[in-house]
Tab-separated table of C-alpha atoms in Angstrom:
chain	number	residue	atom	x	y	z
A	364	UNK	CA	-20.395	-16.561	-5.371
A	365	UNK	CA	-21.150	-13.802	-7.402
A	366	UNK	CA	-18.474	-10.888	-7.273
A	367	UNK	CA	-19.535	-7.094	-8.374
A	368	UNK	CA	-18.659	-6.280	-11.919
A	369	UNK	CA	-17.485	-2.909	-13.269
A	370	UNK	CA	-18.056	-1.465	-16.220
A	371	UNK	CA	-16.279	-3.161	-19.210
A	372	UNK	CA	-12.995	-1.666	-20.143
A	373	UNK	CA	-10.657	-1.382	-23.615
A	374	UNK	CA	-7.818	-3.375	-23.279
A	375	UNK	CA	-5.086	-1.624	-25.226
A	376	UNK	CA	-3.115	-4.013	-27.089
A	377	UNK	CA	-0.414	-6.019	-25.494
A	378	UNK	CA	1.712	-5.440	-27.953
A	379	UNK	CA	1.777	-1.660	-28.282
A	380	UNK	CA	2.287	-1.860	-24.360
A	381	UNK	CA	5.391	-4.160	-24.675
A	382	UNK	CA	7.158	-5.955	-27.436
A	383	UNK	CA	10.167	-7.465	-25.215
A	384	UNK	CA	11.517	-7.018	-21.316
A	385	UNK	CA	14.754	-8.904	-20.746
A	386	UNK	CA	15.695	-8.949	-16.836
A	387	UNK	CA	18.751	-9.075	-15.429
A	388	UNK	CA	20.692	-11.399	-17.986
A	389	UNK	CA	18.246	-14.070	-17.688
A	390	UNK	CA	16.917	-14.401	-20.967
A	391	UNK	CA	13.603	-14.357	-20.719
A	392	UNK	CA	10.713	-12.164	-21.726
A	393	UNK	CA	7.351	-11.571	-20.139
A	394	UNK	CA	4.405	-12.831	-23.020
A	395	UNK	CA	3.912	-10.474	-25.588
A	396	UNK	CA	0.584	-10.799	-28.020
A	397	UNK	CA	2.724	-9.361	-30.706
A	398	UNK	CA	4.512	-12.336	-30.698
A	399	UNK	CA	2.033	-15.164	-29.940
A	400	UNK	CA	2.510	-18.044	-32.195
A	401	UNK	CA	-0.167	-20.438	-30.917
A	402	UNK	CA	1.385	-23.946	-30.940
A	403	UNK	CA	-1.766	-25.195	-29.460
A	404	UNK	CA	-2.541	-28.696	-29.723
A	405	UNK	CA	-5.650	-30.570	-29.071
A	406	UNK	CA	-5.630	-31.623	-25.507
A	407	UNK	CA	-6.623	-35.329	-25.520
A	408	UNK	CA	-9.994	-36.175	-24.109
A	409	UNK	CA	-10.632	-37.637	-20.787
A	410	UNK	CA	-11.638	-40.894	-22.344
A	411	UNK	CA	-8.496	-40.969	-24.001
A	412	UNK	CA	-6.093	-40.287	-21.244
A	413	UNK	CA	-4.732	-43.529	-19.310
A	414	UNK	CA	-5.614	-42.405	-15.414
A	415	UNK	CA	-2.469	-42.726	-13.159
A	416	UNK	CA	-3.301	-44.722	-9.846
A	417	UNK	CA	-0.599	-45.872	-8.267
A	418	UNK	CA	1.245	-43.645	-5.322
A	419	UNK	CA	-1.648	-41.277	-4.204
A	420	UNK	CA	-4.268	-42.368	-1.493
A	421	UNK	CA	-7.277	-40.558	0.364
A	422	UNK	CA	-5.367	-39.996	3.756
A	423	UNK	CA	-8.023	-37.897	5.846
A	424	UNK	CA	-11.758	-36.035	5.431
A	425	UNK	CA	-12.000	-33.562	7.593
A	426	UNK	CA	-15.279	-32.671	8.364
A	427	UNK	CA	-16.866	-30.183	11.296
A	428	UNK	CA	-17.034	-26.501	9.013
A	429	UNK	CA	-20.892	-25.524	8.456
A	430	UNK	CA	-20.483	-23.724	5.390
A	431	UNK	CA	-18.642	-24.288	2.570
A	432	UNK	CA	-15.049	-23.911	2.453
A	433	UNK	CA	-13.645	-21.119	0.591
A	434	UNK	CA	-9.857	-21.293	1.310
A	435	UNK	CA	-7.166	-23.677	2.064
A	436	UNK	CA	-3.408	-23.553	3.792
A	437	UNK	CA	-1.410	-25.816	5.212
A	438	UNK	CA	0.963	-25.013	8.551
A	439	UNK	CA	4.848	-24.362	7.510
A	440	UNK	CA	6.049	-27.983	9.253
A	441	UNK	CA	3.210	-29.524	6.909
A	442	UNK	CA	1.746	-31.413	9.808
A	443	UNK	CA	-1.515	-29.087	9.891
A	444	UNK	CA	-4.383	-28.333	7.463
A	445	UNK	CA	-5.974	-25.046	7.608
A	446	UNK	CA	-9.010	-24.278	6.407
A	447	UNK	CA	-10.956	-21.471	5.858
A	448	UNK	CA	-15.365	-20.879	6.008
A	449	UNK	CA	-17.654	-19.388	4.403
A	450	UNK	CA	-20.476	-16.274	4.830
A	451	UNK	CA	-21.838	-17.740	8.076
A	452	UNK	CA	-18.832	-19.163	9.310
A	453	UNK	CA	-15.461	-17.019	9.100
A	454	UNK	CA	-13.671	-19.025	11.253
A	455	UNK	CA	-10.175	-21.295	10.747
A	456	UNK	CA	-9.921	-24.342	11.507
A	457	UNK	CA	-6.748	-26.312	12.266
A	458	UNK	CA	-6.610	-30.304	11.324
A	459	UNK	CA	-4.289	-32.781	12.411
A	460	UNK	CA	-3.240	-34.712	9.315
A	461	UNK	CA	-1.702	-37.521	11.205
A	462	UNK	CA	-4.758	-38.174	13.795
A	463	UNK	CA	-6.995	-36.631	11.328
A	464	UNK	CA	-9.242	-34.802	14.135
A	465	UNK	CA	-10.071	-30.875	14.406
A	466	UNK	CA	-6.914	-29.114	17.107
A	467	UNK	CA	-8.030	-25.850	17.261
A	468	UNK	CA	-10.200	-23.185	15.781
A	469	UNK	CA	-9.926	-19.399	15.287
A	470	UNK	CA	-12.213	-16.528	14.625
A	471	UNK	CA	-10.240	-14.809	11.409
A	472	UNK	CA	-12.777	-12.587	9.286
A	473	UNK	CA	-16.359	-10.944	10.080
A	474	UNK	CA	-17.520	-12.952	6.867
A	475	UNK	CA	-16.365	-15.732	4.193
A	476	UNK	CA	-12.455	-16.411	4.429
A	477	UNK	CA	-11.774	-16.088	0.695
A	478	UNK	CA	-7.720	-16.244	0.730
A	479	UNK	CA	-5.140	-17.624	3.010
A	480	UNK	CA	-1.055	-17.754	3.174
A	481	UNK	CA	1.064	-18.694	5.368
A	482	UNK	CA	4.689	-17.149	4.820
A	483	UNK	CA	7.971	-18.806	3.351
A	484	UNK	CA	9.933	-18.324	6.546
A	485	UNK	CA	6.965	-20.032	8.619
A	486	UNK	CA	6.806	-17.044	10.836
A	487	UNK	CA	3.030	-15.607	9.573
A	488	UNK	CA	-0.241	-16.434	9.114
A	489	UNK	CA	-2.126	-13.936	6.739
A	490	UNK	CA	-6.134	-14.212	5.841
A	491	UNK	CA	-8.770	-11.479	4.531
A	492	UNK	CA	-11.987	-12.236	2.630
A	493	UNK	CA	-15.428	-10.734	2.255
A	494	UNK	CA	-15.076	-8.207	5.003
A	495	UNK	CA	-12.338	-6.898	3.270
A	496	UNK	CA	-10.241	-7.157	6.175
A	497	UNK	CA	-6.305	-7.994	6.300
A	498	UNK	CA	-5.294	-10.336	9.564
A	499	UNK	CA	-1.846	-11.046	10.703
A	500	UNK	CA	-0.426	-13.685	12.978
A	501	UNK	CA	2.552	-14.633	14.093
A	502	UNK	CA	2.414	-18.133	13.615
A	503	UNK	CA	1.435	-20.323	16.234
A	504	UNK	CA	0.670	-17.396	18.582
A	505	UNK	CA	-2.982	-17.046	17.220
A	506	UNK	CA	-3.178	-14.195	20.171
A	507	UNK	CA	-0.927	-12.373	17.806
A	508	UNK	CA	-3.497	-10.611	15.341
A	509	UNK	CA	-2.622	-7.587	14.188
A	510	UNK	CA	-5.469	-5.814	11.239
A	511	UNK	CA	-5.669	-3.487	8.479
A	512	UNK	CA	-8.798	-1.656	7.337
A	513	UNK	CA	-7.306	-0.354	3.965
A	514	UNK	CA	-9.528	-2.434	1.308
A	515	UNK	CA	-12.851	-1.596	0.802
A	516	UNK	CA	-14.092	-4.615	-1.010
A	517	UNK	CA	-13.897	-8.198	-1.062
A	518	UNK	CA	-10.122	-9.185	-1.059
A	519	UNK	CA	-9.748	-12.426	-3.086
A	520	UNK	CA	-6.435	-13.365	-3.507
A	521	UNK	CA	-2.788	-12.808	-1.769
A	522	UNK	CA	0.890	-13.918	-1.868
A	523	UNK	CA	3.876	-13.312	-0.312
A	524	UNK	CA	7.315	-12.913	-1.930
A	525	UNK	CA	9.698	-15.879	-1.674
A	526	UNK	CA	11.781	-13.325	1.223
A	527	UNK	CA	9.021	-13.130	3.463
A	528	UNK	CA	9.048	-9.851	2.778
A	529	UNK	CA	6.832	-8.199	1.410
A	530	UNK	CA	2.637	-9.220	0.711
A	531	UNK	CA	0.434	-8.870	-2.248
A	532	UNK	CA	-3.432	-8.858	-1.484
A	533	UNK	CA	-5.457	-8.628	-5.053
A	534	UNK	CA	-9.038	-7.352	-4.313
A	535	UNK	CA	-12.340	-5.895	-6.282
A	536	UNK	CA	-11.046	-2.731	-5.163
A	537	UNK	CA	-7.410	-2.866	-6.528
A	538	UNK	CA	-3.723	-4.255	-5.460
A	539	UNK	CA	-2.050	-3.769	-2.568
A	540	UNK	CA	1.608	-4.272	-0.909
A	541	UNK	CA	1.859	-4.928	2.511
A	542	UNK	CA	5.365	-5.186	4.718
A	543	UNK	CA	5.388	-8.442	6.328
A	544	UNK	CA	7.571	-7.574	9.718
A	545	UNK	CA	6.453	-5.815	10.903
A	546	UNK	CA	3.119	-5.836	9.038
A	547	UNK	CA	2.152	-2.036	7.466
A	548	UNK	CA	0.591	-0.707	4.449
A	549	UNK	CA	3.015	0.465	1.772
A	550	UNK	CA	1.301	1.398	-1.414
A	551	UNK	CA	-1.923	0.600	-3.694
A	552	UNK	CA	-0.558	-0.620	-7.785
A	553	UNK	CA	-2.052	1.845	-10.183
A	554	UNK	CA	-5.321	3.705	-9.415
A	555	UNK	CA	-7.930	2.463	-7.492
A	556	UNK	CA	-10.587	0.015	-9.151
A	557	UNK	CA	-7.532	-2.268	-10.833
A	558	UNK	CA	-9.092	-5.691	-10.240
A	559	UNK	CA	-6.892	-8.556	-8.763
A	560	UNK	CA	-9.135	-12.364	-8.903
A	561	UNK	CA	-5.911	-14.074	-8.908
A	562	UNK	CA	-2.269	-13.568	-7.914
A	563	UNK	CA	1.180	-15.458	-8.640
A	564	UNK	CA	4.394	-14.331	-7.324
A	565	UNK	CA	7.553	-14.492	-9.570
A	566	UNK	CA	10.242	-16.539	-8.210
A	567	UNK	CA	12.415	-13.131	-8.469
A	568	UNK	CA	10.611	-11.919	-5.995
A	569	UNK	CA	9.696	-8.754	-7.283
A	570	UNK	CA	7.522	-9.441	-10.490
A	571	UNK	CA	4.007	-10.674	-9.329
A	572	UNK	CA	1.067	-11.311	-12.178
A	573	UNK	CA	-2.797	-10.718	-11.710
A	574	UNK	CA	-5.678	-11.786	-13.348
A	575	UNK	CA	-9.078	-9.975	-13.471
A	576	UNK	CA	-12.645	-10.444	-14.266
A	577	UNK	CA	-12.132	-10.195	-17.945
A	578	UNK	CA	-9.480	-12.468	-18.641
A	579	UNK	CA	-6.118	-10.058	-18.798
A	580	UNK	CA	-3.333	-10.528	-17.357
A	581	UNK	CA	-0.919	-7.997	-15.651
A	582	UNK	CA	2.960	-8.022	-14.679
A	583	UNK	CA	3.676	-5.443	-11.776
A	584	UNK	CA	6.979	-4.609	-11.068
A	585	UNK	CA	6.737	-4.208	-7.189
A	586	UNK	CA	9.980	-1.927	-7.311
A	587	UNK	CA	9.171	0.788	-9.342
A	588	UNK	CA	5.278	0.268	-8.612
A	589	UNK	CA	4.418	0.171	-12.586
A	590	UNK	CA	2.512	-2.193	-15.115
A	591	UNK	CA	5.127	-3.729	-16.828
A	592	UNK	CA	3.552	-6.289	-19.508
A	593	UNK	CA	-0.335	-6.856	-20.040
A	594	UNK	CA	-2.328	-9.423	-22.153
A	595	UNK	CA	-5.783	-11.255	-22.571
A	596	UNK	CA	-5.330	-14.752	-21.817
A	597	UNK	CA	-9.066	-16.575	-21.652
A	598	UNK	CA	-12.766	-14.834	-22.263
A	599	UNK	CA	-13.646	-15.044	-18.815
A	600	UNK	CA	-12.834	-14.190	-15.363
A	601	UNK	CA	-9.256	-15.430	-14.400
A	602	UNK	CA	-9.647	-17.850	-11.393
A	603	UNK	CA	-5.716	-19.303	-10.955
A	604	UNK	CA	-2.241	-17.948	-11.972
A	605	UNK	CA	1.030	-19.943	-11.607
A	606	UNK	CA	4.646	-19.827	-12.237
A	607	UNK	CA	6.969	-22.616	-12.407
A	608	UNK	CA	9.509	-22.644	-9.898
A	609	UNK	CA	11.994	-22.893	-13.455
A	610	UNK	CA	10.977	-19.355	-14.000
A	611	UNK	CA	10.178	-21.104	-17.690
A	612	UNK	CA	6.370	-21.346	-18.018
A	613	UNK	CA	3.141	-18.957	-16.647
A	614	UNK	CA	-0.269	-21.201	-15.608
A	615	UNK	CA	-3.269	-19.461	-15.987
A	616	UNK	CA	-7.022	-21.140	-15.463
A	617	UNK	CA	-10.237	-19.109	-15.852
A	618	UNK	CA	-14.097	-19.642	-15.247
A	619	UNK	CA	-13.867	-20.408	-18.963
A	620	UNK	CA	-13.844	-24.186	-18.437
A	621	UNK	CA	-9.551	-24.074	-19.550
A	622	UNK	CA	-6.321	-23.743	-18.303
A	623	UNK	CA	-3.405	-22.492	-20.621
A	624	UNK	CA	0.720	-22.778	-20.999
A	625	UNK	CA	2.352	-20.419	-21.738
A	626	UNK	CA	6.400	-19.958	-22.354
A	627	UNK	CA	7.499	-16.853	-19.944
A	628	UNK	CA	10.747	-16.562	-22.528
A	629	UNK	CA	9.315	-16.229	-26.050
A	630	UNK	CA	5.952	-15.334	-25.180
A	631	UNK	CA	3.987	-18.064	-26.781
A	632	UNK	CA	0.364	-20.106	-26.071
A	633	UNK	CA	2.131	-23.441	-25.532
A	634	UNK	CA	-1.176	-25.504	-25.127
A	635	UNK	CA	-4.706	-25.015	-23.814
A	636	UNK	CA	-5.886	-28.024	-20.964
A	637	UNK	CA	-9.260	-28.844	-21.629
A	638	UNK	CA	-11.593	-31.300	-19.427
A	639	UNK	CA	-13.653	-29.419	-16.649
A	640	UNK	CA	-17.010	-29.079	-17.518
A	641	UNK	CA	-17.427	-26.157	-15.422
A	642	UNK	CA	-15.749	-22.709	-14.162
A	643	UNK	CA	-12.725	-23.232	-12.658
A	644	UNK	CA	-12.362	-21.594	-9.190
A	645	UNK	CA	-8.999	-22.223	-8.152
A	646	UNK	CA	-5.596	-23.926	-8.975
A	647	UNK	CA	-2.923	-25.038	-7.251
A	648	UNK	CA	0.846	-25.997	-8.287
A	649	UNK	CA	3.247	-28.487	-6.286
A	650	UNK	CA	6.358	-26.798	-4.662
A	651	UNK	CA	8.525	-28.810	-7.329
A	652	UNK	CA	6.518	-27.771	-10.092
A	653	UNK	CA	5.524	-31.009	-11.252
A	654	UNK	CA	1.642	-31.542	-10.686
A	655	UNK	CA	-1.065	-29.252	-10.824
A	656	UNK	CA	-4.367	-29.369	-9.389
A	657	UNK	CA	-7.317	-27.814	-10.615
A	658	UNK	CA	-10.539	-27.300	-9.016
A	659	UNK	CA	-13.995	-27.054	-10.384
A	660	UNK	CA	-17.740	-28.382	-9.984
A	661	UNK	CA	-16.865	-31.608	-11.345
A	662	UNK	CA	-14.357	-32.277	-8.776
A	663	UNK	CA	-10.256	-31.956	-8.619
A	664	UNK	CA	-8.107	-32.444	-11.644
A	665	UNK	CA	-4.124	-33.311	-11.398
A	666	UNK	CA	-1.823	-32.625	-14.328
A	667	UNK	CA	1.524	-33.141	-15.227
A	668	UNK	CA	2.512	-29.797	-16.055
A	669	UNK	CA	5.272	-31.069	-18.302
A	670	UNK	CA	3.621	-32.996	-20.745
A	671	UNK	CA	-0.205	-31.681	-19.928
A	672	UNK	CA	-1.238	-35.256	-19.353
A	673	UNK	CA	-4.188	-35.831	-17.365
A	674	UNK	CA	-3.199	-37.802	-14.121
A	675	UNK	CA	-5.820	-38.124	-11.903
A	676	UNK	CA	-9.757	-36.722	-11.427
A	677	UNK	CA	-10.885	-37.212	-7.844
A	678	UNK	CA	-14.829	-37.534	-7.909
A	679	UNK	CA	-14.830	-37.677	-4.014
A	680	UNK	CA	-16.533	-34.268	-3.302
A	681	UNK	CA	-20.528	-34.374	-2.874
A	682	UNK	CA	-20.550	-30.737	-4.060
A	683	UNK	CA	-18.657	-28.245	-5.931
A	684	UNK	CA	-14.813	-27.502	-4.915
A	685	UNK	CA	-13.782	-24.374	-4.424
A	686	UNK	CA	-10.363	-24.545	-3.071
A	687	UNK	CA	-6.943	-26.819	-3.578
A	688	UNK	CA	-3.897	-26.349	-1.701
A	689	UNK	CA	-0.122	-28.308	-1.992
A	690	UNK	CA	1.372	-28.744	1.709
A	691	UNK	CA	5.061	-27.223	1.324
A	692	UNK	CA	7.016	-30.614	0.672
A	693	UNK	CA	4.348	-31.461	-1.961
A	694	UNK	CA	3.057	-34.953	-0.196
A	695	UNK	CA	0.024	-33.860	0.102
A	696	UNK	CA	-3.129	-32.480	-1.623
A	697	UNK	CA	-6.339	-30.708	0.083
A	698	UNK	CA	-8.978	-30.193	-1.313
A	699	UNK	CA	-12.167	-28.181	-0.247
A	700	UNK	CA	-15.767	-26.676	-1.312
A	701	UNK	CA	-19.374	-26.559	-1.016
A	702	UNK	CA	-19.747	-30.087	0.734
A	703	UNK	CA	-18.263	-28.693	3.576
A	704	UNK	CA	-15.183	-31.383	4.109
A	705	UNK	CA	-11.808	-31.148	3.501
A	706	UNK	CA	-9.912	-33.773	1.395
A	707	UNK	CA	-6.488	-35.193	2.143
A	708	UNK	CA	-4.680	-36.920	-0.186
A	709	UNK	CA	-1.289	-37.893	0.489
A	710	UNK	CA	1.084	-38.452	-3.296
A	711	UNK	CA	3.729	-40.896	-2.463
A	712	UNK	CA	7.746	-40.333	-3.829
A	713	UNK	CA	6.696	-42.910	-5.833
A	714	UNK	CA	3.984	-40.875	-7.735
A	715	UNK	CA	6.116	-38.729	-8.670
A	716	UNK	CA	8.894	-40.640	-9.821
A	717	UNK	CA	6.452	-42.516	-12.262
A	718	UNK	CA	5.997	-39.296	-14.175
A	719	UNK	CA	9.295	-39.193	-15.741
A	720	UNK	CA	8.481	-43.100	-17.096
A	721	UNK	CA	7.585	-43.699	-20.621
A	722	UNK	CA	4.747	-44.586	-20.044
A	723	UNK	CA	2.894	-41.688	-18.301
A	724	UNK	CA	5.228	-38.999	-19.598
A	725	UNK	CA	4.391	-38.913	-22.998
């Protein structure tokens, strides 16, 4: 899909924005390109990367969505996939992972269902998309819907803080925060045209970083409604953001074809993943912080975010995949995309045990 652009922008340097901001005691600092001392190393080639097998099976394909899919969640007892459609199709539909058959469906959006959350505390079901639209539900009551007309363009990204407090939505026209319950409109984050592609949510609970369509990063400080830290990560749109649940290390993926490490205390380009051979459109870390999943025309990637080791590539998509999603206790993985199926793949204790053997941690 092809997004609007804006006109291109000066990024003032990071480091005349920030040089250091120490929270609370905890001894970290948000990255600062004054002080980037890129320890990158070579990622290791596919061909060169011993692919980890055992523990992770193709559970379920869902298939029944007409378009492709464009969004991915899964319900808060992990025992239902949700999955969002495209242009044509803005409905969600609910999967059954154990009899692997379609449960229930639900109008959500006038158009494409481009981002979907459901909340810590289980209690509510969020979507918005093309239409610009913000839904609420109070999960399972899909009767429940209660909508907001503030964006005016496509919304493309949201989280909520680890409270259940409080919701970020990141669209082409700028970011907004949302109360959760009852669901209202607080305030917009800086003036209006602020890009948000992608969103992560500190662990804090009240830092949250966005990515935009030229490859900067931004740290918003949701209690004093300020830009606290800013920085250009890739050349290219910024499709996925991540924190560790550690607090220790930022993700960040972009349509430039790479996904980079970087160390949230001293600032510093830790390593750049290389291996898709196209954009990446969306990533996807495991509640533990272990694995990460990365999704792109040549199919889903898993990485152990510790050592950057390539783990897996699934090659079972027909078409380009869009979306990837971890269920809450991190045993399973869906993926979805232009194929129009959702896959299921279910990572056994095991699997994740293995990664802290010789063998496949180093």
């Amino acid at each position: 899909m092809k997004y609007q652009h804006r006109p291109k922008r000066r990024v003032t340097p990071f480091g005349l924005i920030l040089t250091g901001l120490v929270l609370f005691g905890q001894g970290w600092m948000l990255p600062s390109q004054g002080q980037l001392i890129r320890q990158q190393r070579e990622a290791l080639s596919e061909q060169e990367i011993e692919s980890v097998n055992l523990g992770i099976r193709l559970k379920q394909r869902f298939a029944g969505h007409t378009t492709p899919i464009r969004s991915l969640a899964f319900s808060p007892d992990g025992k239902t996939v949700i999955s969002g459609g495209g242009t044509n199709e803005p409905f969600l539909k609910f999967w059954s992972i154990e009899h692997g058959d379609e449960v229930d469906t639900l109008r959500a959006q006038s158009s494409a269902i481009l981002t979907l959350a459901v909340s810590p505390n289980g209690k509510t079901l969020v979507s918005s998309g093309e239409d610009a639209d913000l839904h609420f539900w109070v999960w399972p009551d899909k009767d429940s819907k209660v909508s907001f007309f503030d964006h005016y363009s496509y919304v493309l990204d949201l989280v909520v803080t680890p409270d259940s407090q409080l919701v970020i939505t990141g669209a082409l026209d700028g970011l907004r925060v949302w109360t959760l319950d009852p669901p209202h409109f607080l305030y917009q984050l800086e003036d209006f045209g602020t890009p948000g592609y992608a969103l992560a949510m500190h662990p804090n609970g009240f830092l949250v970083a966005s990515g935009d369509d030229e490859g900067t990063v931004s740290f918003w400080n949701l209690r004093d409604k300020t830009v606290v830290s800013k920085f250009t990560a890739h050349s290219q749109t910024i499709s996925g953001l991540a924190i560790t649940p550690d607090q220790k290390t930022l993700i960040t993926a972009s349509h430039d074809s790479t996904i980079k490490i970087w160390d949230l205390a001293s600032g510093n380009l830790l390593d750049t993943w290389r291996g898709h051979k196209g954009k990446i459109q969306s990533i996807a870390l495991s509640p533990n912080g272990k694995l990460l999943a990365s999704a792109s025309l040549d199919g889903v990637r898993l990485w152990n975010v510790e050592t950057g080791r390539l783990l897996r590539h699934f090659k079972d998509h027909a078409d380009w995949v869009n979306v990837v999603a971890f269920s809450p206790d991190g045993q399973y993985l869906a993926s979805g995309g232009f194929d129009k199926v959702v896959n299921l793949w279910e990572i056994s204790p095991a699997f994740y045990q293995s990664l802290n053997l010789p063998r496949f941690s180093r």
